[in-house]
mmCIF file of C-alpha atoms in Angstrom:
data_model
loop_
_atom_site.group_PDB
_atom_site.id
_atom_site.type_symbol
_atom_site.label_atom_id
_atom_site.label_comp_id
_atom_site.label_asym_id
_atom_site.label_seq_id
_atom_site.Cartn_x
_atom_site.Cartn_y
_atom_site.Cartn_z
ATOM 1 C CA MET A 6 0.000 0.000 0.000
ATOM 2 C CA SER A 7 1.471 3.330 -1.160
ATOM 3 C CA GLN A 8 1.444 6.341 1.009
ATOM 4 C CA SER A 9 0.793 9.907 -0.293
ATOM 5 C CA ALA A 10 3.444 12.510 0.466
ATOM 6 C CA GLN A 11 2.200 15.013 2.928
ATOM 7 C CA GLN A 12 3.416 18.582 3.421
ATOM 8 C CA PRO A 13 4.679 19.254 6.900
ATOM 9 C CA GLU A 14 2.427 21.478 8.871
ATOM 10 C CA ALA A 15 3.767 24.796 10.094
ATOM 11 C CA PRO A 16 4.449 24.948 13.752
ATOM 12 C CA HIS A 17 1.712 26.420 15.833
ATOM 13 C CA GLY A 18 1.955 30.223 16.002
ATOM 14 C CA ALA A 19 4.350 30.594 13.040
ATOM 15 C CA TRP A 20 3.629 33.197 10.215
ATOM 16 C CA THR A 21 3.197 32.107 6.614
ATOM 17 C CA TYR A 22 4.670 34.584 4.038
ATOM 18 C CA GLY A 23 3.437 34.796 0.444
ATOM 19 C CA ALA A 24 5.464 35.813 -2.657
ATOM 20 C CA PRO A 25 6.447 39.535 -2.684
ATOM 21 C CA GLY A 26 4.277 41.736 -4.997
ATOM 22 C CA ALA A 27 5.640 43.648 -8.071
ATOM 23 C CA PRO A 28 6.847 47.238 -7.324
ATOM 24 C CA ALA A 29 4.471 50.120 -8.310
ATOM 25 C CA ALA A 30 5.287 51.830 -11.647
ATOM 26 C CA VAL A 31 7.037 55.223 -11.372
ATOM 27 C CA ARG A 32 4.890 58.062 -12.820
ATOM 28 C CA ASN A 33 7.280 60.927 -13.642
ATOM 29 C CA GLY A 34 5.276 62.330 -16.583
ATOM 30 C CA LEU A 35 3.753 65.329 -14.831
ATOM 31 C CA GLY A 36 7.063 66.569 -13.458
ATOM 32 C CA THR A 37 8.788 66.183 -16.817
ATOM 33 C CA ALA A 38 5.981 67.962 -18.657
ATOM 34 C CA ALA A 39 6.061 70.771 -16.104
ATOM 35 C CA LEU A 40 9.795 71.251 -16.657
ATOM 36 C CA VAL A 41 9.467 71.357 -20.445
ATOM 37 C CA LEU A 42 6.513 73.748 -20.403
ATOM 38 C CA GLY A 43 8.240 75.907 -17.796
ATOM 39 C CA ILE A 44 11.340 76.315 -19.940
ATOM 40 C CA ILE A 45 9.350 77.195 -23.063
ATOM 41 C CA GLY A 46 7.069 79.518 -21.116
ATOM 42 C CA ALA A 47 9.966 81.331 -19.450
ATOM 43 C CA VAL A 48 11.551 81.974 -22.860
ATOM 44 C CA THR A 49 8.409 83.112 -24.684
ATOM 45 C CA GLY A 50 7.184 85.126 -21.717
ATOM 46 C CA PHE A 51 9.930 87.691 -22.343
ATOM 47 C CA VAL A 52 9.060 88.108 -26.051
ATOM 48 C CA PRO A 53 6.801 91.173 -26.571
ATOM 49 C CA LEU A 54 4.508 89.531 -29.120
ATOM 50 C CA LEU A 55 4.448 86.132 -27.401
ATOM 51 C CA PHE A 56 3.968 87.197 -23.791
ATOM 52 C CA TRP A 57 0.440 85.754 -23.768
ATOM 53 C CA LEU A 58 1.761 82.328 -24.805
ATOM 54 C CA GLY A 59 4.460 82.458 -22.146
ATOM 55 C CA GLY A 60 1.886 83.258 -19.470
ATOM 56 C CA LEU A 61 -0.382 80.412 -20.570
ATOM 57 C CA LEU A 62 2.435 77.864 -20.680
ATOM 58 C CA GLY A 63 3.674 79.140 -17.329
ATOM 59 C CA LEU A 64 0.260 78.506 -15.756
ATOM 60 C CA LEU A 65 0.204 74.954 -17.120
ATOM 61 C CA ALA A 66 3.763 74.337 -15.921
ATOM 62 C CA LEU A 67 2.909 75.589 -12.433
ATOM 63 C CA VAL A 68 -0.162 73.341 -12.153
ATOM 64 C CA LEU A 69 1.627 70.259 -13.512
ATOM 65 C CA GLY A 70 4.670 70.925 -11.320
ATOM 66 C CA LEU A 71 2.563 71.029 -8.175
ATOM 67 C CA MET A 72 0.750 67.856 -9.211
ATOM 68 C CA GLY A 73 4.093 66.197 -9.873
ATOM 69 C CA ARG A 74 5.334 67.120 -6.414
ATOM 70 C CA GLY A 75 2.149 65.591 -5.005
ATOM 71 C CA ARG A 76 2.982 62.292 -6.738
ATOM 72 C CA VAL A 77 6.484 62.399 -5.261
ATOM 73 C CA LYS A 78 5.073 62.816 -1.758
ATOM 74 C CA ARG A 79 2.793 59.818 -2.311
ATOM 75 C CA GLY A 80 5.722 57.743 -3.540
ATOM 76 C CA GLU A 81 4.340 57.512 -7.080
ATOM 77 C CA ALA A 82 7.156 59.527 -8.706
ATOM 78 C CA THR A 83 10.856 60.121 -8.200
ATOM 79 C CA ASN A 84 11.570 63.352 -10.100
ATOM 80 C CA LYS A 85 10.954 65.875 -7.357
ATOM 81 C CA GLY A 86 13.651 68.201 -8.733
ATOM 82 C CA ALA A 87 12.130 68.338 -12.228
ATOM 83 C CA ALA A 88 8.627 68.958 -10.863
ATOM 84 C CA THR A 89 9.889 71.716 -8.562
ATOM 85 C CA ALA A 90 11.915 73.366 -11.315
ATOM 86 C CA GLY A 91 8.934 73.222 -13.668
ATOM 87 C CA ALA A 92 6.681 74.874 -11.098
ATOM 88 C CA ILE A 93 9.231 77.635 -10.438
ATOM 89 C CA LEU A 94 9.829 78.273 -14.138
ATOM 90 C CA GLY A 95 6.071 78.334 -14.681
ATOM 91 C CA LEU A 96 5.693 81.010 -12.032
ATOM 92 C CA ILE A 97 8.508 83.024 -13.615
ATOM 93 C CA ALA A 98 6.868 82.687 -17.034
ATOM 94 C CA MET A 99 3.553 83.943 -15.678
ATOM 95 C CA ILE A 100 5.160 86.970 -14.036
ATOM 96 C CA ALA A 101 7.184 87.734 -17.183
ATOM 97 C CA GLY A 102 4.089 87.422 -19.336
ATOM 98 C CA VAL A 103 2.194 89.927 -17.214
ATOM 99 C CA VAL A 104 5.082 92.428 -17.033
ATOM 100 C CA ILE A 105 5.961 92.228 -20.731
ATOM 101 C CA GLY A 106 2.272 92.349 -21.654
ATOM 102 C CA VAL A 107 1.746 95.564 -19.707
ATOM 103 C CA ALA A 108 4.910 97.073 -21.202
ATOM 104 C CA THR A 109 3.857 96.097 -24.729
ATOM 105 C CA VAL A 110 0.387 97.586 -24.360
ATOM 106 C CA LYS A 111 1.879 100.796 -22.965
ATOM 107 C CA ALA A 112 4.401 100.990 -25.811
ATOM 108 C CA VAL A 113 1.648 100.569 -28.402
ATOM 109 C CA ASP A 114 -0.467 103.241 -26.710
ATOM 110 C CA ASP A 115 2.494 105.626 -26.640
ATOM 111 C CA ALA A 116 3.210 104.983 -30.320
ATOM 112 C CA VAL A 117 -0.414 105.677 -31.237
ATOM 113 C CA ASP A 118 -0.388 108.873 -29.170
ATOM 114 C CA ASP A 119 2.844 110.021 -30.863
ATOM 115 C CA LEU A 120 1.357 109.307 -34.279
ATOM 116 C CA ASN A 121 -1.789 111.236 -33.398
ATOM 117 C CA ARG A 122 0.250 114.173 -32.119
ATOM 118 C CA THR A 123 2.369 114.132 -35.260
ATOM 119 C CA THR A 124 -0.717 114.134 -37.455
ATOM 120 C CA GLU A 125 -2.250 116.986 -35.479
ATOM 121 C CA ASN A 126 0.954 119.012 -35.459
ATOM 122 C CA THR A 127 1.497 118.741 -39.192
ATOM 123 C CA ALA A 128 -2.012 119.691 -40.215
ATOM 124 C CA PRO A 129 -2.642 123.339 -41.086
ATOM 125 C CA LYS A 130 -3.007 125.361 -37.928
ATOM 126 C CA ASP A 131 -6.040 127.186 -39.254
ATOM 127 C CA PRO A 132 -8.006 126.848 -42.474
ATOM 128 C CA SER A 133 -7.517 130.559 -43.071
ATOM 129 C CA LYS A 134 -4.147 131.787 -44.318
ATOM 130 C CA LYS A 135 -2.403 135.070 -43.651
ATOM 131 C CA ASP A 136 -0.662 137.240 -46.174
ATOM 132 C CA LYS A 137 2.514 139.264 -45.644
ATOM 133 C CA ASP A 138 0.464 142.115 -44.122
ATOM 134 C CA GLY A 139 -1.153 139.814 -41.555
ATOM 135 C CA LYS A 140 -4.550 139.917 -43.248
ATOM 136 C CA SER A 141 -6.646 136.827 -43.744
ATOM 137 C CA ALA A 142 -6.537 135.313 -47.214
ATOM 138 C CA LYS A 143 -9.034 133.002 -48.854
ATOM 139 C CA ALA A 144 -8.773 129.472 -47.560
ATOM 140 C CA GLU A 145 -9.077 127.969 -51.042
ATOM 141 C CA VAL A 146 -6.277 129.950 -52.718
ATOM 142 C CA LEU A 147 -2.909 131.193 -51.562
ATOM 143 C CA ALA A 148 -1.563 134.209 -53.404
ATOM 144 C CA ALA A 149 1.925 135.623 -53.642
ATOM 145 C CA GLY A 150 3.234 136.527 -50.193
ATOM 146 C CA ASP A 151 0.643 134.433 -48.343
ATOM 147 C CA SER A 152 1.872 132.185 -45.553
ATOM 148 C CA ILE A 153 0.589 128.961 -44.151
ATOM 149 C CA VAL A 154 1.279 128.117 -40.496
ATOM 150 C CA TYR A 155 1.233 124.524 -39.281
ATOM 151 C CA ASP A 156 0.426 123.416 -35.745
ATOM 152 C CA ASP A 157 4.115 122.967 -34.933
ATOM 153 C CA GLU A 158 4.644 126.656 -35.808
ATOM 154 C CA LEU A 159 6.317 125.901 -39.138
ATOM 155 C CA THR A 160 5.544 128.730 -41.580
ATOM 156 C CA VAL A 161 5.876 128.508 -45.367
ATOM 157 C CA THR A 162 5.756 131.592 -47.603
ATOM 158 C CA VAL A 163 6.008 131.827 -51.399
ATOM 159 C CA SER A 164 6.895 135.089 -53.120
ATOM 160 C CA ALA A 165 5.538 136.578 -56.328
ATOM 161 C CA PRO A 166 7.183 135.171 -59.483
ATOM 162 C CA LYS A 167 9.845 137.096 -61.364
ATOM 163 C CA PRO A 168 11.329 136.576 -64.842
ATOM 164 C CA PHE A 169 14.354 134.333 -64.738
ATOM 165 C CA THR A 170 17.228 134.061 -67.198
ATOM 166 C CA PRO A 171 18.659 130.539 -67.220
ATOM 167 C CA GLY A 172 22.412 130.191 -67.329
ATOM 168 C CA GLU A 173 24.331 128.804 -70.283
ATOM 169 C CA PHE A 174 24.452 125.338 -68.787
ATOM 170 C CA ALA A 175 20.998 125.350 -67.203
ATOM 171 C CA VAL A 176 18.987 122.127 -67.179
ATOM 172 C CA GLY A 177 15.195 122.060 -67.485
ATOM 173 C CA HIS A 178 14.625 125.020 -69.799
ATOM 174 C CA THR A 179 13.087 124.517 -73.247
ATOM 175 C CA LYS A 180 13.772 127.014 -76.009
ATOM 176 C CA GLY A 181 10.684 129.097 -76.728
ATOM 177 C CA ASN A 182 9.354 128.802 -73.170
ATOM 178 C CA LYS A 183 9.624 131.420 -70.468
ATOM 179 C CA ALA A 184 11.372 130.988 -67.147
ATOM 180 C CA HIS A 185 10.129 132.350 -63.832
ATOM 181 C CA GLN A 186 11.606 132.256 -60.356
ATOM 182 C CA VAL A 187 10.015 132.275 -56.908
ATOM 183 C CA THR A 188 11.549 132.390 -53.466
ATOM 184 C CA ILE A 189 10.236 130.021 -50.793
ATOM 185 C CA THR A 190 10.846 130.828 -47.157
ATOM 186 C CA ILE A 191 10.399 128.322 -44.327
ATOM 187 C CA GLU A 192 10.468 129.686 -40.792
ATOM 188 C CA ASN A 193 10.648 127.409 -37.784
ATOM 189 C CA ALA A 194 8.944 129.149 -34.869
ATOM 190 C CA GLY A 195 8.451 125.873 -33.003
ATOM 191 C CA LYS A 196 10.473 124.203 -30.292
ATOM 192 C CA LYS A 197 11.992 121.372 -32.337
ATOM 193 C CA LYS A 198 14.465 121.530 -35.194
ATOM 194 C CA PHE A 199 13.081 120.901 -38.673
ATOM 195 C CA ASP A 200 14.849 118.770 -41.269
ATOM 196 C CA SER A 201 14.226 120.542 -44.572
ATOM 197 C CA THR A 202 15.858 117.919 -46.787
ATOM 198 C CA LEU A 203 12.474 116.301 -47.476
ATOM 199 C CA VAL A 204 10.800 119.509 -48.689
ATOM 200 C CA THR A 205 9.295 118.992 -52.142
ATOM 201 C CA VAL A 206 8.301 121.793 -54.501
ATOM 202 C CA THR A 207 6.414 121.287 -57.768
ATOM 203 C CA ALA A 208 4.600 123.613 -60.151
ATOM 204 C CA ARG A 209 2.023 123.706 -62.937
ATOM 205 C CA ALA A 210 1.465 126.499 -65.418
ATOM 206 C CA GLY A 211 -1.275 127.873 -67.646
ATOM 207 C CA LYS A 212 -5.000 127.241 -67.808
ATOM 208 C CA ASP A 213 -4.397 123.574 -68.686
ATOM 209 C CA GLY A 214 -2.173 123.069 -65.652
ATOM 210 C CA VAL A 215 0.727 121.522 -67.555
ATOM 211 C CA SER A 216 3.728 120.482 -65.512
ATOM 212 C CA ALA A 217 6.265 123.283 -65.181
ATOM 213 C CA GLU A 218 9.682 121.679 -65.205
ATOM 214 C CA GLN A 219 12.103 122.879 -62.574
ATOM 215 C CA ILE A 220 15.222 124.608 -63.862
ATOM 216 C CA PHE A 221 18.605 123.784 -62.379
ATOM 217 C CA ASP A 222 21.634 126.007 -62.702
ATOM 218 C CA ASP A 223 24.064 127.880 -60.472
ATOM 219 C CA LYS A 224 21.398 130.420 -59.463
ATOM 220 C CA ALA A 225 18.353 128.246 -58.774
ATOM 221 C CA GLY A 226 17.229 124.703 -58.137
ATOM 222 C CA GLN A 227 19.510 123.805 -55.235
ATOM 223 C CA GLY A 228 16.566 123.160 -52.899
ATOM 224 C CA PHE A 229 16.438 122.969 -49.107
ATOM 225 C CA ASP A 230 19.276 120.862 -47.743
ATOM 226 C CA SER A 231 19.770 121.638 -44.065
ATOM 227 C CA THR A 232 18.217 121.586 -40.624
ATOM 228 C CA ILE A 233 16.291 124.687 -39.604
ATOM 229 C CA LEU A 234 16.736 125.326 -35.895
ATOM 230 C CA PRO A 235 13.963 126.770 -33.703
ATOM 231 C CA GLY A 236 13.664 130.499 -34.270
ATOM 232 C CA LYS A 237 15.493 130.330 -37.610
ATOM 233 C CA LYS A 238 14.407 130.453 -41.244
ATOM 234 C CA ALA A 239 15.705 129.407 -44.644
ATOM 235 C CA THR A 240 15.006 130.887 -48.087
ATOM 236 C CA VAL A 241 15.588 129.105 -51.391
ATOM 237 C CA THR A 242 15.057 130.236 -54.991
ATOM 238 C CA TYR A 243 13.251 127.914 -57.393
ATOM 239 C CA ALA A 244 12.938 128.484 -61.142
ATOM 240 C CA PHE A 245 10.341 126.900 -63.435
ATOM 241 C CA ASP A 246 9.967 126.546 -67.191
ATOM 242 C CA THR A 247 6.501 127.621 -68.407
ATOM 243 C CA PRO A 248 4.750 127.870 -71.776
ATOM 244 C CA ALA A 249 5.178 131.296 -73.358
ATOM 245 C CA ASP A 250 1.460 132.067 -73.135
ATOM 246 C CA ALA A 251 0.961 130.914 -69.527
ATOM 247 C CA LYS A 252 -0.740 133.503 -67.342
ATOM 248 C CA ASN A 253 -0.424 131.776 -63.977
ATOM 249 C CA LEU A 254 1.890 129.468 -62.089
ATOM 250 C CA THR A 255 0.602 127.136 -59.355
ATOM 251 C CA VAL A 256 3.320 126.190 -56.878
ATOM 252 C CA GLU A 257 2.818 123.327 -54.432
ATOM 253 C CA VAL A 258 4.976 122.909 -51.337
ATOM 254 C CA VAL A 259 5.064 119.829 -49.118
ATOM 255 C CA PRO A 260 7.320 120.398 -46.071
ATOM 256 C CA ASP A 261 7.513 116.689 -45.266
ATOM 257 C CA VAL A 262 5.591 113.450 -45.777
ATOM 258 C CA TRP A 263 3.719 114.129 -42.523
ATOM 259 C CA TYR A 264 2.570 117.601 -43.607
ATOM 260 C CA ASP A 265 -0.359 118.595 -45.757
ATOM 261 C CA ALA A 266 0.484 120.061 -49.151
ATOM 262 C CA SER A 267 -0.211 123.764 -49.745
ATOM 263 C CA GLN A 268 -0.643 125.527 -53.071
ATOM 264 C CA TRP A 269 -0.032 129.093 -54.227
ATOM 265 C CA ASP A 270 -1.703 130.438 -57.389
ATOM 266 C CA LEU A 271 0.657 133.072 -58.762
ATOM 267 C CA ALA A 272 -0.038 135.474 -61.598
ATOM 268 C CA LEU A 273 2.666 135.696 -64.264
#
């Protein structure tokens, strides 16, 4: 008769141990994501046009960093340093985003205000013009000797035309046409210096308003080429080629691209 093998019984009072369980998986994702987002947010937060993105990424990095630290405390993660760094960088990104955002908005507002002031200053000071005697002239037409005053106290005056004899080597004069000269005076009564190099002067002649070509020689056509200081003025002679039968000369002066153009209708 065979006997079955029997397992020995554990002594009375002894503990029975089972097989050890598998270790819990490490969950470092939140801390790593916080670090990455914190770095990107801290960089973009200092860029004027990307401050909003930096602030948003910084908020996400801060939240994920704190959650990552919570996992470390519960023993579910091991990257405490990465989670902490991500949270700190996220906070920095948020602060940078707010500061740079405020600075950007202020800079834009200042630029708009400067542009508005420039536009206002370079518009005609008054729709009425004044002639050399201080009397009001018609708003639609400027005559010889009339002046226009801009809001920045820049004054432009055009004289009556005079016959002009082009030099031997003059450029711009056509045989059979007549030449006339005018003097243009720009006075700077404002508080800032005025760069006159961008002054443009053009003219049209006769009832058909044909273009009157500017004449260049040693006596005329040099143009404005310097800075006019506050309280100073500059006068330049311009000469124009006109048809022989032209009875009037319309001169247009534009002090700068920011200024309105003004026209003088001069009798020949």
